[in-house]
mmCIF file of C-alpha atoms in Angstrom:
data_model
loop_
_atom_site.group_PDB
_atom_site.id
_atom_site.type_symbol
_atom_site.label_atom_id
_atom_site.label_comp_id
_atom_site.label_asym_id
_atom_site.label_seq_id
_atom_site.Cartn_x
_atom_site.Cartn_y
_atom_site.Cartn_z
ATOM 1 C CA MET A 27 -39.250 -165.209 185.261
ATOM 2 C CA LEU A 28 -41.884 -167.036 187.303
ATOM 3 C CA ARG A 29 -44.369 -164.199 186.962
ATOM 4 C CA LEU A 30 -43.831 -164.150 183.218
ATOM 5 C CA LEU A 31 -44.310 -167.928 182.972
ATOM 6 C CA TYR A 32 -47.509 -167.771 185.019
ATOM 7 C CA GLY A 33 -48.798 -164.821 183.027
ATOM 8 C CA GLU A 34 -48.253 -166.597 179.712
ATOM 9 C CA HIS A 35 -49.117 -170.173 180.609
ATOM 10 C CA GLY A 36 -50.936 -170.135 183.981
ATOM 11 C CA GLY A 37 -54.487 -170.120 182.635
ATOM 12 C CA ALA A 38 -53.909 -172.881 180.100
ATOM 13 C CA LEU A 39 -51.925 -174.904 182.625
ATOM 14 C CA LEU A 40 -54.701 -174.605 185.219
ATOM 15 C CA GLY A 41 -57.319 -175.677 182.661
ATOM 16 C CA TYR A 42 -55.202 -178.698 181.737
ATOM 17 C CA ALA A 43 -54.645 -179.576 185.417
ATOM 18 C CA LEU A 44 -58.393 -179.294 186.066
ATOM 19 C CA ARG A 45 -59.056 -181.837 183.318
ATOM 20 C CA LEU A 46 -56.357 -184.123 184.722
ATOM 21 C CA THR A 47 -57.815 -183.994 188.238
ATOM 22 C CA GLY A 48 -61.428 -184.435 187.223
ATOM 23 C CA GLY A 49 -62.348 -180.885 188.192
ATOM 24 C CA ASP A 50 -60.712 -180.816 191.639
ATOM 25 C CA ARG A 51 -59.662 -177.166 191.701
ATOM 26 C CA ALA A 52 -57.535 -177.381 194.840
ATOM 27 C CA GLN A 53 -55.532 -180.289 193.485
ATOM 28 C CA ALA A 54 -55.228 -178.600 190.088
ATOM 29 C CA GLU A 55 -53.884 -175.427 191.708
ATOM 30 C CA ASP A 56 -51.376 -177.533 193.644
ATOM 31 C CA ILE A 57 -50.216 -179.136 190.392
ATOM 32 C CA VAL A 58 -49.800 -175.731 188.710
ATOM 33 C CA GLN A 59 -47.888 -174.395 191.699
ATOM 34 C CA GLU A 60 -45.567 -177.404 191.807
ATOM 35 C CA THR A 61 -45.055 -177.244 188.033
ATOM 36 C CA LEU A 62 -44.025 -173.599 188.172
ATOM 37 C CA LEU A 63 -41.836 -174.268 191.192
ATOM 38 C CA ARG A 64 -39.993 -176.966 189.255
ATOM 39 C CA ALA A 65 -39.557 -174.593 186.321
ATOM 40 C CA TRP A 66 -38.080 -172.005 188.680
ATOM 41 C CA ARG A 67 -35.738 -174.545 190.300
ATOM 42 C CA HIS A 68 -34.569 -175.953 186.946
ATOM 43 C CA PRO A 69 -34.303 -173.083 184.444
ATOM 44 C CA GLU A 70 -31.792 -175.109 182.453
ATOM 45 C CA ALA A 71 -34.596 -177.509 181.488
ATOM 46 C CA LEU A 72 -36.396 -174.662 179.736
ATOM 47 C CA ALA A 73 -33.389 -173.335 177.805
ATOM 48 C CA GLY A 74 -33.507 -173.894 174.064
ATOM 49 C CA ARG A 75 -36.907 -175.610 173.938
ATOM 50 C CA PRO A 76 -40.571 -174.615 173.860
ATOM 51 C CA VAL A 77 -41.771 -173.924 177.395
ATOM 52 C CA ARG A 78 -45.444 -174.901 177.233
ATOM 53 C CA PRO A 79 -44.941 -178.565 176.264
ATOM 54 C CA TRP A 80 -42.411 -178.944 179.088
ATOM 55 C CA LEU A 81 -44.853 -177.394 181.606
ATOM 56 C CA PHE A 82 -47.711 -179.630 180.432
ATOM 57 C CA THR A 83 -45.506 -182.724 180.644
ATOM 58 C CA VAL A 84 -44.459 -181.883 184.199
ATOM 59 C CA ALA A 85 -48.096 -181.212 185.165
ATOM 60 C CA ARG A 86 -49.219 -184.547 183.676
ATOM 61 C CA ASN A 87 -46.429 -186.399 185.507
ATOM 62 C CA LEU A 88 -47.398 -184.723 188.798
ATOM 63 C CA ALA A 89 -51.060 -185.666 188.309
ATOM 64 C CA VAL A 90 -50.137 -189.276 187.517
ATOM 65 C CA ASP A 91 -47.867 -189.443 190.576
ATOM 66 C CA ALA A 92 -50.629 -188.060 192.810
ATOM 67 C CA HIS A 93 -53.129 -190.556 191.396
ATOM 68 C CA ARG A 94 -50.768 -193.478 191.957
ATOM 69 C CA ALA A 95 -50.018 -192.325 195.502
ATOM 70 C CA ARG A 96 -53.739 -192.244 196.333
ATOM 71 C CA ARG A 97 -54.253 -195.727 194.885
ATOM 72 C CA ALA A 98 -51.255 -197.175 196.739
ATOM 73 C CA ARG A 99 -52.567 -195.954 200.072
ATOM 74 C CA PRO A 100 -54.520 -198.548 202.042
ATOM 75 C CA PRO A 101 -58.279 -197.956 202.132
ATOM 76 C CA GLU A 102 -59.611 -196.154 205.166
ATOM 77 C CA THR A 103 -61.656 -198.138 207.615
ATOM 78 C CA GLY A 104 -65.324 -197.446 208.221
ATOM 79 C CA ILE A 105 -66.661 -195.423 211.122
ATOM 80 C CA ASP A 106 -67.267 -197.376 214.294
ATOM 81 C CA GLU A 107 -71.008 -197.052 214.948
ATOM 82 C CA ARG A 108 -70.464 -197.180 218.715
ATOM 83 C CA LEU A 109 -68.356 -194.021 218.541
ATOM 84 C CA VAL A 110 -71.004 -192.159 216.552
ATOM 85 C CA ALA A 111 -73.533 -192.712 219.342
ATOM 86 C CA LEU A 112 -71.296 -191.090 221.983
ATOM 87 C CA PRO A 113 -71.891 -187.390 222.514
ATOM 88 C CA GLY A 114 -69.018 -185.153 221.513
ATOM 89 C CA SER A 115 -67.529 -182.459 223.678
ATOM 90 C CA ASP A 116 -69.572 -179.840 221.788
ATOM 91 C CA ASP A 117 -72.816 -181.523 222.880
ATOM 92 C CA ILE A 118 -71.714 -181.619 226.499
ATOM 93 C CA ASP A 119 -70.534 -177.999 226.412
ATOM 94 C CA ARG A 120 -73.818 -176.897 224.844
ATOM 95 C CA ALA A 121 -75.811 -178.769 227.495
ATOM 96 C CA LEU A 122 -73.788 -177.196 230.319
ATOM 97 C CA GLU A 123 -74.228 -173.729 228.827
ATOM 98 C CA SER A 124 -77.983 -174.285 228.488
ATOM 99 C CA TRP A 125 -78.190 -175.401 232.084
ATOM 100 C CA THR A 126 -76.257 -172.346 233.273
ATOM 101 C CA VAL A 127 -78.468 -169.983 231.275
ATOM 102 C CA ALA A 128 -81.617 -171.684 232.602
ATOM 103 C CA GLU A 129 -80.405 -171.248 236.180
ATOM 104 C CA ALA A 130 -79.595 -167.578 235.555
ATOM 105 C CA LEU A 131 -83.019 -167.034 233.950
ATOM 106 C CA ALA A 132 -84.684 -168.568 236.995
ATOM 107 C CA GLU A 133 -83.123 -165.843 239.159
ATOM 108 C CA LEU A 134 -84.740 -163.037 237.139
ATOM 109 C CA SER A 135 -88.015 -161.468 238.151
ATOM 110 C CA PRO A 136 -91.080 -163.024 236.500
ATOM 111 C CA ALA A 137 -91.631 -159.896 234.361
ATOM 112 C CA HIS A 138 -88.039 -159.867 233.094
ATOM 113 C CA ARG A 139 -88.038 -163.609 232.458
ATOM 114 C CA ALA A 140 -91.356 -163.372 230.543
ATOM 115 C CA VAL A 141 -90.131 -160.615 228.252
ATOM 116 C CA LEU A 142 -86.902 -162.502 227.429
ATOM 117 C CA VAL A 143 -88.817 -165.696 226.730
ATOM 118 C CA GLN A 144 -91.175 -163.884 224.352
ATOM 119 C CA THR A 145 -88.558 -161.835 222.502
ATOM 120 C CA PHE A 146 -85.516 -164.132 222.398
ATOM 121 C CA TYR A 147 -86.766 -167.704 222.719
ATOM 122 C CA ARG A 148 -90.058 -167.369 220.859
ATOM 123 C CA GLY A 149 -88.676 -164.755 218.451
ATOM 124 C CA LEU A 150 -91.579 -162.329 218.773
ATOM 125 C CA SER A 151 -91.227 -158.689 217.802
ATOM 126 C CA VAL A 152 -91.649 -155.989 220.428
ATOM 127 C CA ALA A 153 -95.230 -155.323 219.271
ATOM 128 C CA GLU A 154 -96.131 -159.031 219.327
ATOM 129 C CA ALA A 155 -94.571 -159.528 222.762
ATOM 130 C CA ALA A 156 -96.466 -156.480 224.034
ATOM 131 C CA ARG A 157 -99.769 -157.995 222.880
ATOM 132 C CA VAL A 158 -98.975 -161.390 224.441
ATOM 133 C CA LEU A 159 -97.824 -159.863 227.751
ATOM 134 C CA GLY A 160 -100.556 -157.212 227.832
ATOM 135 C CA VAL A 161 -98.157 -154.283 228.293
ATOM 136 C CA PRO A 162 -97.207 -151.313 226.080
ATOM 137 C CA PRO A 163 -94.341 -151.776 223.570
ATOM 138 C CA GLY A 164 -92.210 -149.251 225.455
ATOM 139 C CA THR A 165 -92.477 -151.411 228.566
ATOM 140 C CA VAL A 166 -91.321 -154.444 226.586
ATOM 141 C CA LYS A 167 -88.283 -152.488 225.373
ATOM 142 C CA SER A 168 -87.285 -151.258 228.826
ATOM 143 C CA ARG A 169 -87.901 -154.631 230.481
ATOM 144 C CA THR A 170 -85.789 -156.303 227.802
ATOM 145 C CA TYR A 171 -82.950 -153.871 228.441
ATOM 146 C CA TYR A 172 -82.985 -154.349 232.206
ATOM 147 C CA ALA A 173 -83.592 -158.111 231.917
ATOM 148 C CA LEU A 174 -80.508 -158.508 229.724
ATOM 149 C CA ARG A 175 -78.418 -156.513 232.213
ATOM 150 C CA ALA A 176 -79.665 -158.697 235.066
ATOM 151 C CA LEU A 177 -79.042 -161.855 233.048
ATOM 152 C CA ARG A 178 -75.502 -160.755 232.224
ATOM 153 C CA LEU A 179 -74.825 -160.096 235.908
ATOM 154 C CA ALA A 180 -76.252 -163.506 236.884
ATOM 155 C CA LEU A 181 -74.073 -165.226 234.279
ATOM 156 C CA GLU A 182 -70.961 -163.342 235.376
ATOM 157 C CA GLU A 183 -71.630 -164.490 238.951
ATOM 158 C CA ARG A 184 -71.558 -168.054 237.627
ATOM 159 C CA GLY A 185 -68.194 -167.489 235.964
ATOM 160 C CA VAL A 186 -69.487 -167.120 232.436
ATOM 161 C CA THR A 187 -67.507 -164.386 230.749
ATOM 162 C CA THR A 188 -68.801 -162.272 227.898
ATOM 163 C CA PRO A 189 -66.711 -161.953 224.735
#
């Protein structure tokens, strides 16, 4: 029954709910879902009458109720400017991770550190890094490989696990 109701009236009901909610699709979908749920729970209300007007009336009543509930709710307070200035846990975590990576990079050989700085931090291609470092591109590739292995080992020694 519910599938048949949705198949026949779902599109029109969603369009009507979208107009009622000012284009808020999530709220409109909630209204359609609740309307169909009420039709399923009360099949006697649909017996002997046209279905679509009943569905549209229920949808309108749900939209009005939702609007009134939002208006009756006290307004939210503003954001405390002092709290905005405090760093969040993400900022602290990012700073600690950066510090750990910097310490691990400092343990690498100068050649390995230089190749990682050129390729990862400056975003140069292998050919560009080879020109900057004055080495062949193949050397940049092999140094990058071994530098990443050494960096992973240094990070694991510090307790940083790889996903």
